[in-house]
């Protein structure tokens, strides 16, 4: 079973204490619902599992009971709660219903407004958001009847998560595979993240730059891009429109983020200014090379045995240029220093005229998943405890939103 510790650390705070009904309908992906129950439970969610009759044939209620710590329900069990109405009682005070897996049959019943078992009745009688994670054979998913039903669900405001494309239990490959439990946890978390940046456009730079010496060699640095990508994801979760101008990294583009690739500092600057219209917040996380070779050789430089001299010329400072615009966006800089963090970071913030700068000591965070940072702004320094970058990203977003609201 996967280790969800990092998901819990980075995102758990938005789900902690929520009460969620997890609906399980009939499909082989029901076994993943067991894993999902465990993951949600570990994130502090109070999970109440309700299975359809078909769902209970794949995994027993007992399994879910053991994993959730709550009574699991199946079929239509009126009369077993104190007031005899679990379809109403269970649905009160819950934050969301997630049906995973949602079979083609269950989706059809939902679309038609059926109330012929506990789960469908709960869905019909709900006053909370409803998510469905479809899981079925690709031909069932592509069938016009399913397409019609899914469109009806969406028109009714039901949030459809996935499915994804991949290998299916039947041996075929195509769309219809249920999203993995970790992805579903992330979707729920994103939904429950306060939309602090709604209506804002945020642009970020991330990763290293690569300054070519010849067609195969160049100057770069060991920035992994993890902090910038985590921050882009956090901004998207907070409801912002996000543009990420990224140097060469191997990270997946976060959901809801438009990514523009750039290699050198000059390309990065061009891409930043080309997409600058309407940007409210500019966050420069990229480790931009301060210098580039004066010339980049067209052909591969051959070895001669003699010393060679590389002339380096300064690159433009992208952040300083953006901050110097007549009407600059809210600019956030980053500074990784090897010593005297407070003095250097604050000096950098003032020199570039930034309302906010995030500093860290080299060695604390480069390349890893965690970091120790200090936020510097007009009100002073705000140190944060060592934590995963994804968690820190959310704290940075909160600080940006707070300063924006008082601007
Ligand atoms: N930055 C930038 N363009 C550059 C250099 C830096 O946009 N050519 C941005 C970085 O993305 C970061 C901030 O400026 O947000 C500080 O970068 P850093 O490299 O720490 O500082 P420098 O100003 O380059 O100073 P030094 O390298 O001397 O510490």
Short mmCIF file of C-alpha atoms and ligand atoms in Angstrom, two decimals:
data_model
loop_
_atom_site.label_atom_id
_atom_site.label_comp_id
_atom_site.label_asym_id
_atom_site.label_seq_id
_atom_site.Cartn_x
_atom_site.Cartn_y
_atom_site.Cartn_z
CA UNK A 1 0.00 0.00 0.00
CA UNK A 2 1.29 3.50 -0.83
CA UNK A 3 2.66 5.76 1.84
CA UNK A 4 0.51 8.85 1.98
CA UNK A 5 2.57 10.63 4.63
CA UNK A 6 3.67 13.35 2.25
CA UNK A 7 0.11 14.00 1.08
CA UNK A 8 -0.97 14.24 4.69
CA UNK A 9 1.83 16.65 5.54
CA UNK A 10 1.51 18.87 2.56
CA UNK A 11 -2.22 19.06 2.11
CA UNK A 12 -3.86 17.52 5.13
CA UNK A 13 -4.70 20.73 6.88
CA UNK A 14 -7.44 21.53 4.38
CA UNK A 15 -9.23 18.24 4.90
CA UNK A 16 -8.61 17.68 8.59
CA UNK A 17 -11.83 17.41 10.55
CA UNK A 18 -14.07 17.17 7.46
CA UNK A 19 -16.87 14.63 7.42
CA UNK A 20 -17.12 12.84 4.09
CA UNK A 21 -19.40 10.10 2.83
CA UNK A 22 -17.48 7.77 0.54
CA UNK A 23 -19.84 5.94 -1.81
CA UNK A 24 -18.61 2.67 -3.31
CA UNK A 25 -20.49 1.24 -6.28
CA UNK A 26 -19.84 -2.00 -8.11
CA UNK A 27 -16.56 -2.27 -9.96
CA UNK A 28 -13.15 -3.83 -9.57
CA UNK A 29 -11.79 -0.39 -8.58
CA UNK A 30 -13.71 -0.84 -5.30
CA UNK A 31 -10.51 -2.26 -3.85
CA UNK A 32 -8.92 1.15 -4.34
CA UNK A 33 -11.71 2.67 -2.26
CA UNK A 34 -10.29 0.75 0.69
CA UNK A 35 -6.96 2.45 0.17
CA UNK A 36 -8.76 5.78 -0.26
CA UNK A 37 -10.60 5.28 3.04
CA UNK A 38 -7.32 4.72 4.81
CA UNK A 39 -5.67 7.73 3.15
CA UNK A 40 -8.56 10.06 3.99
CA UNK A 41 -8.62 8.75 7.55
CA UNK A 42 -4.93 9.46 7.94
CA UNK A 43 -5.54 13.01 6.70
CA UNK A 44 -7.93 13.51 9.61
CA UNK A 45 -11.15 13.01 7.63
CA UNK A 46 -14.15 11.38 9.33
CA UNK A 47 -15.08 8.87 6.60
CA UNK A 48 -18.50 7.21 6.42
CA UNK A 49 -18.64 4.51 3.76
CA UNK A 50 -21.86 3.62 1.97
CA UNK A 51 -21.75 0.75 -0.53
CA UNK A 52 -24.25 -0.17 -3.18
CA UNK A 53 -25.30 -3.80 -3.23
CA UNK A 54 -22.94 -4.42 -6.16
CA UNK A 55 -20.12 -2.55 -4.41
CA UNK A 56 -20.45 -4.79 -1.36
CA UNK A 57 -19.89 -7.82 -3.60
CA UNK A 58 -16.39 -6.56 -4.40
CA UNK A 59 -15.29 -5.43 -0.94
CA UNK A 60 -17.21 -6.13 2.25
CA UNK A 61 -18.55 -3.40 4.55
CA UNK A 62 -16.44 -4.96 7.29
CA UNK A 63 -13.25 -3.93 5.51
CA UNK A 64 -14.42 -0.32 5.31
CA UNK A 65 -15.60 -0.40 8.89
CA UNK A 66 -12.17 -1.49 10.07
CA UNK A 67 -10.41 1.13 7.93
CA UNK A 68 -12.70 4.07 8.69
CA UNK A 69 -13.51 3.32 12.29
CA UNK A 70 -17.15 4.03 11.47
CA UNK A 71 -20.08 1.74 10.69
CA UNK A 72 -20.17 1.05 6.93
CA UNK A 73 -23.56 0.89 5.24
CA UNK A 74 -24.71 -1.04 2.21
CA UNK A 75 -27.80 -1.51 0.07
CA UNK A 76 -30.83 0.07 1.74
CA UNK A 77 -30.67 -0.27 5.50
CA UNK A 78 -33.48 1.91 6.76
CA UNK A 79 -34.48 1.17 10.32
CA UNK A 80 -30.96 0.49 11.58
CA UNK A 81 -30.19 3.98 12.81
CA UNK A 82 -31.76 5.32 15.97
CA UNK A 83 -34.27 7.40 14.06
CA UNK A 84 -34.65 4.78 11.33
CA UNK A 85 -33.60 7.15 8.56
CA UNK A 86 -29.91 6.73 7.71
CA UNK A 87 -30.49 8.25 4.26
CA UNK A 88 -31.28 11.55 5.98
CA UNK A 89 -29.30 11.26 9.23
CA UNK A 90 -26.05 10.19 7.57
CA UNK A 91 -26.29 13.08 5.14
CA UNK A 92 -26.60 15.80 7.76
CA UNK A 93 -23.49 17.78 8.65
CA UNK A 94 -21.31 16.21 5.98
CA UNK A 95 -18.91 18.30 3.94
CA UNK A 96 -19.00 16.22 0.76
CA UNK A 97 -20.01 12.96 -0.84
CA UNK A 98 -17.45 11.23 -3.03
CA UNK A 99 -18.54 8.21 -5.05
CA UNK A 100 -15.41 6.23 -5.97
CA UNK A 101 -15.69 4.08 -7.94
CA UNK A 102 -18.77 5.37 -9.73
CA UNK A 103 -19.92 2.63 -12.13
CA UNK A 104 -21.76 3.32 -15.40
CA UNK A 105 -24.88 1.98 -13.74
CA UNK A 106 -24.55 4.25 -10.72
CA UNK A 107 -23.89 7.28 -12.92
CA UNK A 108 -27.06 6.44 -14.91
CA UNK A 109 -29.08 6.16 -11.69
CA UNK A 110 -27.67 9.46 -10.44
CA UNK A 111 -28.40 11.20 -13.75
CA UNK A 112 -32.01 9.99 -13.66
CA UNK A 113 -32.48 10.98 -10.00
CA UNK A 114 -33.13 7.46 -8.74
CA UNK A 115 -33.43 6.86 -4.99
CA UNK A 116 -33.54 3.09 -4.93
CA UNK A 117 -30.77 2.41 -2.42
CA UNK A 118 -29.08 4.23 0.46
CA UNK A 119 -26.26 5.76 -1.60
CA UNK A 120 -28.44 7.13 -4.41
CA UNK A 121 -30.93 8.43 -1.84
CA UNK A 122 -28.16 10.18 0.09
CA UNK A 123 -27.00 11.77 -3.15
CA UNK A 124 -30.51 12.95 -3.96
CA UNK A 125 -31.14 14.30 -0.45
CA UNK A 126 -27.76 16.05 -0.10
CA UNK A 127 -27.00 19.67 0.62
CA UNK A 128 -23.23 19.38 0.08
CA UNK A 129 -20.90 19.05 -2.93
CA UNK A 130 -20.99 15.70 -4.73
CA UNK A 131 -17.95 14.24 -6.48
CA UNK A 132 -17.93 11.14 -8.66
CA UNK A 133 -14.87 9.22 -9.81
CA UNK A 134 -16.00 7.07 -12.75
CA UNK A 135 -14.48 3.63 -13.26
CA UNK A 136 -15.51 1.41 -16.13
CA UNK A 137 -14.47 -0.30 -19.33
CA UNK A 138 -13.46 2.16 -22.04
CA UNK A 139 -16.32 1.24 -24.35
CA UNK A 140 -18.83 1.75 -21.57
CA UNK A 141 -17.24 5.15 -20.87
CA UNK A 142 -17.37 6.13 -24.55
CA UNK A 143 -20.90 4.88 -25.09
CA UNK A 144 -23.30 7.73 -26.02
CA UNK A 145 -25.58 6.81 -23.10
CA UNK A 146 -22.74 7.28 -20.59
CA UNK A 147 -21.59 10.47 -22.31
CA UNK A 148 -25.15 11.79 -22.03
CA UNK A 149 -25.39 10.82 -18.36
CA UNK A 150 -22.04 12.36 -17.47
CA UNK A 151 -23.06 15.60 -19.22
CA UNK A 152 -26.26 15.59 -17.14
CA UNK A 153 -24.28 15.17 -13.90
CA UNK A 154 -22.02 18.06 -14.82
CA UNK A 155 -24.99 20.24 -15.74
CA UNK A 156 -26.41 19.45 -12.29
CA UNK A 157 -23.21 20.76 -10.65
CA UNK A 158 -21.80 17.33 -9.78
CA UNK A 159 -18.01 17.30 -10.00
CA UNK A 160 -16.66 14.51 -12.17
CA UNK A 161 -13.07 13.53 -11.30
CA UNK A 162 -11.32 11.64 -14.08
CA UNK A 163 -11.36 8.97 -15.29
CA UNK A 164 -7.82 8.58 -16.58
CA UNK A 165 -6.49 6.63 -19.49
CA UNK A 166 -4.66 3.40 -18.80
CA UNK A 167 -4.65 -0.34 -18.50
CA UNK A 168 -8.01 -1.71 -17.43
CA UNK A 169 -8.99 -4.73 -15.37
CA UNK A 170 -10.51 -6.29 -18.49
CA UNK A 171 -7.10 -6.19 -20.19
CA UNK A 172 -7.97 -3.34 -22.55
CA UNK A 173 -6.33 0.08 -22.53
CA UNK A 174 -8.18 3.37 -22.75
CA UNK A 175 -10.21 5.94 -20.82
CA UNK A 176 -12.24 4.67 -17.88
CA UNK A 177 -9.64 3.94 -15.24
CA UNK A 178 -10.47 5.43 -11.85
CA UNK A 179 -8.12 8.15 -10.58
CA UNK A 180 -5.68 6.83 -8.02
CA UNK A 181 -6.55 7.42 -4.33
CA UNK A 182 -3.73 9.94 -4.00
CA UNK A 183 -5.05 11.98 -6.94
CA UNK A 184 -8.56 11.89 -5.46
CA UNK A 185 -7.20 13.13 -2.11
CA UNK A 186 -5.50 15.98 -3.93
CA UNK A 187 -8.70 16.88 -5.81
CA UNK A 188 -10.68 17.02 -2.57
CA UNK A 189 -7.98 19.08 -0.91
CA UNK A 190 -7.89 21.54 -3.79
CA UNK A 191 -11.65 21.91 -3.51
CA UNK A 192 -11.48 22.68 0.19
CA UNK A 193 -8.53 25.07 -0.05
CA UNK A 194 -9.68 28.65 0.66
CA UNK A 195 -9.83 30.56 -2.63
CA UNK A 196 -7.59 33.35 -1.38
CA UNK A 197 -6.37 34.27 -4.87
CA UNK A 198 -9.66 34.01 -6.76
CA UNK A 199 -9.77 36.46 -9.65
CA UNK A 200 -6.00 37.05 -9.55
CA UNK A 201 -3.51 36.24 -12.27
CA UNK A 202 -0.20 34.93 -10.94
CA UNK A 203 2.97 34.45 -12.93
CA UNK A 204 5.92 32.47 -11.60
CA UNK A 205 9.38 31.60 -12.80
CA UNK A 206 10.87 28.30 -11.64
CA UNK A 207 13.77 25.95 -12.13
CA UNK A 208 17.29 26.69 -13.35
CA UNK A 209 18.28 28.34 -16.60
CA UNK A 210 20.69 26.76 -19.05
CA UNK A 211 23.19 29.05 -20.79
CA UNK A 212 24.63 27.32 -23.83
CA UNK A 213 28.38 27.24 -24.46
CA UNK A 214 27.99 25.12 -27.60
CA UNK A 215 25.23 22.77 -28.86
CA UNK A 216 25.94 20.17 -26.15
CA UNK A 217 27.40 22.09 -23.22
CA UNK A 218 26.23 24.87 -21.02
CA UNK A 219 26.17 26.59 -17.63
CA UNK A 220 23.36 25.68 -15.30
CA UNK A 221 22.72 25.05 -11.60
CA UNK A 222 21.17 22.43 -9.38
CA UNK A 223 17.77 24.07 -8.84
CA UNK A 224 15.17 21.28 -8.94
CA UNK A 225 12.20 23.57 -9.55
CA UNK A 226 10.29 21.89 -6.70
CA UNK A 227 9.61 25.07 -4.73
CA UNK A 228 8.40 26.98 -7.79
CA UNK A 229 6.18 24.13 -8.96
CA UNK A 230 4.76 23.68 -5.45
CA UNK A 231 4.00 27.38 -5.32
CA UNK A 232 2.36 27.30 -8.76
CA UNK A 233 0.16 24.43 -7.57
CA UNK A 234 -0.72 26.26 -4.35
CA UNK A 235 -1.69 29.40 -6.30
CA UNK A 236 -3.94 27.30 -8.58
CA UNK A 237 -5.54 25.60 -5.57
CA UNK A 238 -6.15 29.06 -4.14
CA UNK A 239 -8.20 29.91 -7.24
CA UNK A 240 -5.67 31.99 -9.22
CA UNK A 241 -5.08 31.87 -12.97
CA UNK A 242 -1.50 30.64 -13.05
CA UNK A 243 1.21 31.01 -15.67
CA UNK A 244 4.48 29.24 -14.94
CA UNK A 245 7.56 30.12 -16.95
CA UNK A 246 9.84 27.19 -16.32
CA UNK A 247 13.47 26.44 -16.93
CA UNK A 248 14.51 22.85 -17.79
CA UNK A 249 13.18 20.50 -15.06
CA UNK A 250 11.58 17.07 -15.10
CA UNK A 251 8.57 17.82 -12.90
CA UNK A 252 4.95 17.31 -14.00
CA UNK A 253 2.98 20.51 -14.61
CA UNK A 254 0.53 20.96 -11.71
CA UNK A 255 -3.21 20.82 -12.39
CA UNK A 256 -4.68 24.14 -13.44
CA UNK A 257 -1.31 25.67 -14.36
CA UNK A 258 -0.30 26.91 -17.83
CA UNK A 259 3.38 26.17 -18.31
CA UNK A 260 5.65 27.97 -20.76
CA UNK A 261 9.09 26.45 -21.21
CA UNK A 262 12.23 28.54 -21.40
CA UNK A 263 15.86 27.49 -21.48
CA UNK A 264 18.12 30.51 -21.10
CA UNK A 265 17.68 33.62 -18.96
CA UNK A 266 17.08 35.70 -22.09
CA UNK A 267 14.32 33.33 -23.25
CA UNK A 268 12.83 33.33 -19.76
CA UNK A 269 12.72 37.11 -19.73
CA UNK A 270 11.07 37.19 -23.18
CA UNK A 271 8.40 34.69 -22.12
CA UNK A 272 7.74 36.57 -18.88
CA UNK A 273 7.17 39.88 -20.63
CA UNK A 274 5.15 38.29 -23.45
CA UNK A 275 2.63 36.94 -20.91
CA UNK A 276 2.73 39.88 -18.46
CA UNK A 277 -0.61 41.46 -19.41
CA UNK A 278 -3.02 41.41 -16.48
CA UNK A 279 -0.58 39.81 -14.03
CA UNK A 280 -1.40 40.77 -10.43
CA UNK A 281 1.34 38.80 -8.70
CA UNK A 282 4.82 37.93 -9.99
CA UNK A 283 6.78 35.32 -8.03
CA UNK A 284 10.38 34.82 -9.14
CA UNK A 285 11.50 31.44 -7.85
CA UNK A 286 13.82 30.58 -10.75
CA UNK A 287 17.53 30.28 -10.11
CA UNK A 288 18.40 32.45 -13.09
CA UNK A 289 22.03 32.31 -14.15
CA UNK A 290 23.57 35.70 -13.44
CA UNK A 291 25.98 35.30 -16.38
CA UNK A 292 25.96 33.67 -19.80
CA UNK A 293 28.78 32.96 -22.29
CA UNK A 294 29.39 36.02 -24.45
CA UNK A 295 29.10 33.73 -27.44
CA UNK A 296 27.58 30.32 -27.94
CA UNK A 297 29.49 28.24 -30.50
CA UNK A 298 27.39 26.97 -33.41
CA UNK A 299 29.32 23.69 -33.53
CA UNK A 300 30.67 21.49 -30.79
CA UNK A 301 33.95 22.86 -29.44
CA UNK A 302 36.74 20.36 -30.09
CA UNK A 303 39.39 19.48 -27.55
CA UNK A 304 42.78 20.99 -28.34
CA UNK A 305 44.89 20.40 -25.23
CA UNK A 306 45.30 24.14 -24.68
CA UNK A 307 43.45 26.14 -22.01
CA UNK A 308 40.34 27.91 -23.17
CA UNK A 309 38.86 31.10 -21.78
CA UNK A 310 35.17 31.59 -21.50
CA UNK A 311 33.98 35.17 -21.47
CA UNK A 312 30.81 35.64 -19.44
CA UNK A 313 28.47 38.60 -19.71
CA UNK A 314 25.73 39.55 -17.24
CA UNK A 315 22.17 38.37 -17.77
CA UNK A 316 19.23 40.70 -17.24
CA UNK A 317 17.68 40.54 -13.78
CA UNK A 318 14.13 39.49 -14.66
CA UNK A 319 12.65 40.21 -11.26
CA UNK A 320 14.27 43.62 -10.98
CA UNK A 321 12.95 44.50 -14.46
CA UNK A 322 9.41 43.44 -13.59
CA UNK A 323 9.53 45.29 -10.27
CA UNK A 324 10.69 48.42 -12.10
CA UNK A 325 7.68 48.49 -14.46
CA UNK A 326 5.60 51.70 -14.17
CA UNK A 327 2.73 49.71 -12.64
CA UNK A 328 4.38 46.56 -11.35
CA UNK A 329 2.48 43.52 -10.14
CA UNK A 330 2.93 42.50 -6.49
CA UNK A 331 6.48 41.10 -6.73
CA UNK A 332 7.86 38.28 -4.62
CA UNK A 333 11.53 37.33 -4.77
CA UNK A 334 13.44 34.32 -3.49
CA UNK A 335 16.94 34.29 -2.10
CA UNK A 336 19.04 31.27 -1.28
CA UNK A 337 22.07 32.38 0.68
CA UNK A 338 25.03 30.49 2.12
CA UNK A 339 25.41 32.82 5.14
CA UNK A 340 23.92 35.86 6.88
CA UNK A 341 20.45 35.16 5.55
CA UNK A 342 18.68 38.04 7.28
CA UNK A 343 21.10 40.70 6.12
CA UNK A 344 21.42 39.50 2.52
CA UNK A 345 17.75 38.71 2.04
CA UNK A 346 16.52 42.01 3.40
CA UNK A 347 19.14 43.89 1.36
CA UNK A 348 17.98 42.05 -1.77
CA UNK A 349 14.34 42.84 -1.05
CA UNK A 350 15.08 46.54 -0.69
CA UNK A 351 17.48 46.71 -3.66
CA UNK A 352 14.87 45.17 -5.97
CA UNK A 353 12.01 47.15 -4.31
CA UNK A 354 10.02 44.05 -3.46
CA UNK A 355 7.10 44.01 -1.03
CA UNK A 356 8.01 40.43 -0.12
CA UNK A 357 10.95 38.05 -0.33
CA UNK A 358 11.35 34.44 0.74
CA UNK A 359 14.79 33.49 2.01
CA UNK A 360 16.48 30.24 2.91
CA UNK A 361 19.95 29.07 3.70
CA UNK A 362 21.60 26.91 1.04
CA UNK A 363 21.70 23.31 2.15
CA UNK A 364 18.37 23.67 3.88
CA UNK A 365 16.27 23.15 0.79
CA UNK A 366 18.15 22.78 -2.50
CA UNK A 367 16.81 19.79 -4.41
CA UNK A 368 14.95 18.28 -1.45
CA UNK A 369 11.26 18.07 -0.64
CA UNK A 370 11.55 20.13 2.53
CA UNK A 371 12.89 23.54 3.37
CA UNK A 372 13.32 26.03 6.18
CA UNK A 373 12.31 29.51 5.07
CA UNK A 374 11.87 33.02 6.35
CA UNK A 375 9.41 35.47 4.79
CA UNK A 376 10.57 39.10 4.74
CA UNK A 377 8.17 41.97 4.13
CA UNK A 378 7.53 45.55 5.30
CA UNK A 379 6.33 44.22 8.65
CA UNK A 380 9.53 42.34 9.35
CA UNK A 381 10.73 38.75 9.27
CA UNK A 382 8.44 35.75 9.62
CA UNK A 383 10.33 32.46 10.11
CA UNK A 384 8.45 29.25 9.32
CA UNK A 385 9.30 25.85 10.80
CA UNK A 386 10.98 23.25 8.60
CA UNK A 387 8.26 21.66 6.46
CA UNK A 388 7.51 20.12 3.05
CA UNK A 389 7.76 22.63 0.20
CA UNK A 390 4.14 22.03 -0.71
CA UNK A 391 3.05 23.04 2.78
CA UNK A 392 5.34 26.08 2.79
CA UNK A 393 3.91 27.07 -0.59
CA UNK A 394 0.48 27.33 0.93
CA UNK A 395 1.79 29.48 3.79
CA UNK A 396 3.48 31.78 1.26
CA UNK A 397 0.20 32.06 -0.67
CA UNK A 398 -1.60 32.97 2.55
CA UNK A 399 0.93 35.74 3.25
CA UNK A 400 0.70 37.06 -0.32
CA UNK A 401 -3.11 37.12 -0.13
CA UNK A 402 -2.95 38.91 3.22
CA UNK A 403 -0.59 41.62 1.92
CA UNK A 404 -2.59 41.97 -1.32
CA UNK A 405 -5.77 42.57 0.61
CA UNK A 406 -4.19 45.45 2.53
CA UNK A 407 -2.48 46.95 -0.53
N1 LIG B 1 16.38 36.79 -10.35
C1 LIG B 1 15.88 37.06 -11.61
N2 LIG B 1 16.74 37.24 -12.65
C2 LIG B 1 18.08 37.15 -12.47
C3 LIG B 1 18.59 36.84 -11.21
C4 LIG B 1 17.72 36.67 -10.15
O1 LIG B 1 14.67 37.15 -11.78
N3 LIG B 1 18.87 37.33 -13.52
C5 LIG B 1 15.47 36.64 -9.24
C6 LIG B 1 15.39 35.25 -8.66
O2 LIG B 1 14.38 34.50 -9.28
C7 LIG B 1 15.10 35.52 -7.19
C8 LIG B 1 15.77 36.84 -6.92
O3 LIG B 1 15.94 37.46 -8.19
O4 LIG B 1 13.73 35.70 -6.95
C9 LIG B 1 17.07 36.73 -6.23
O5 LIG B 1 17.94 35.87 -6.94
P1 LIG B 1 19.40 35.55 -6.41
O6 LIG B 1 20.11 34.76 -7.46
O7 LIG B 1 19.33 35.03 -5.03
O8 LIG B 1 20.00 36.98 -6.27
P2 LIG B 1 20.80 37.85 -7.22
O9 LIG B 1 20.06 39.14 -7.34
O10 LIG B 1 21.15 37.16 -8.48
O11 LIG B 1 22.10 38.12 -6.33
P3 LIG B 1 23.31 37.10 -5.93
O12 LIG B 1 23.35 36.02 -6.98
O13 LIG B 1 24.51 37.98 -5.95
O14 LIG B 1 23.01 36.59 -4.56
#
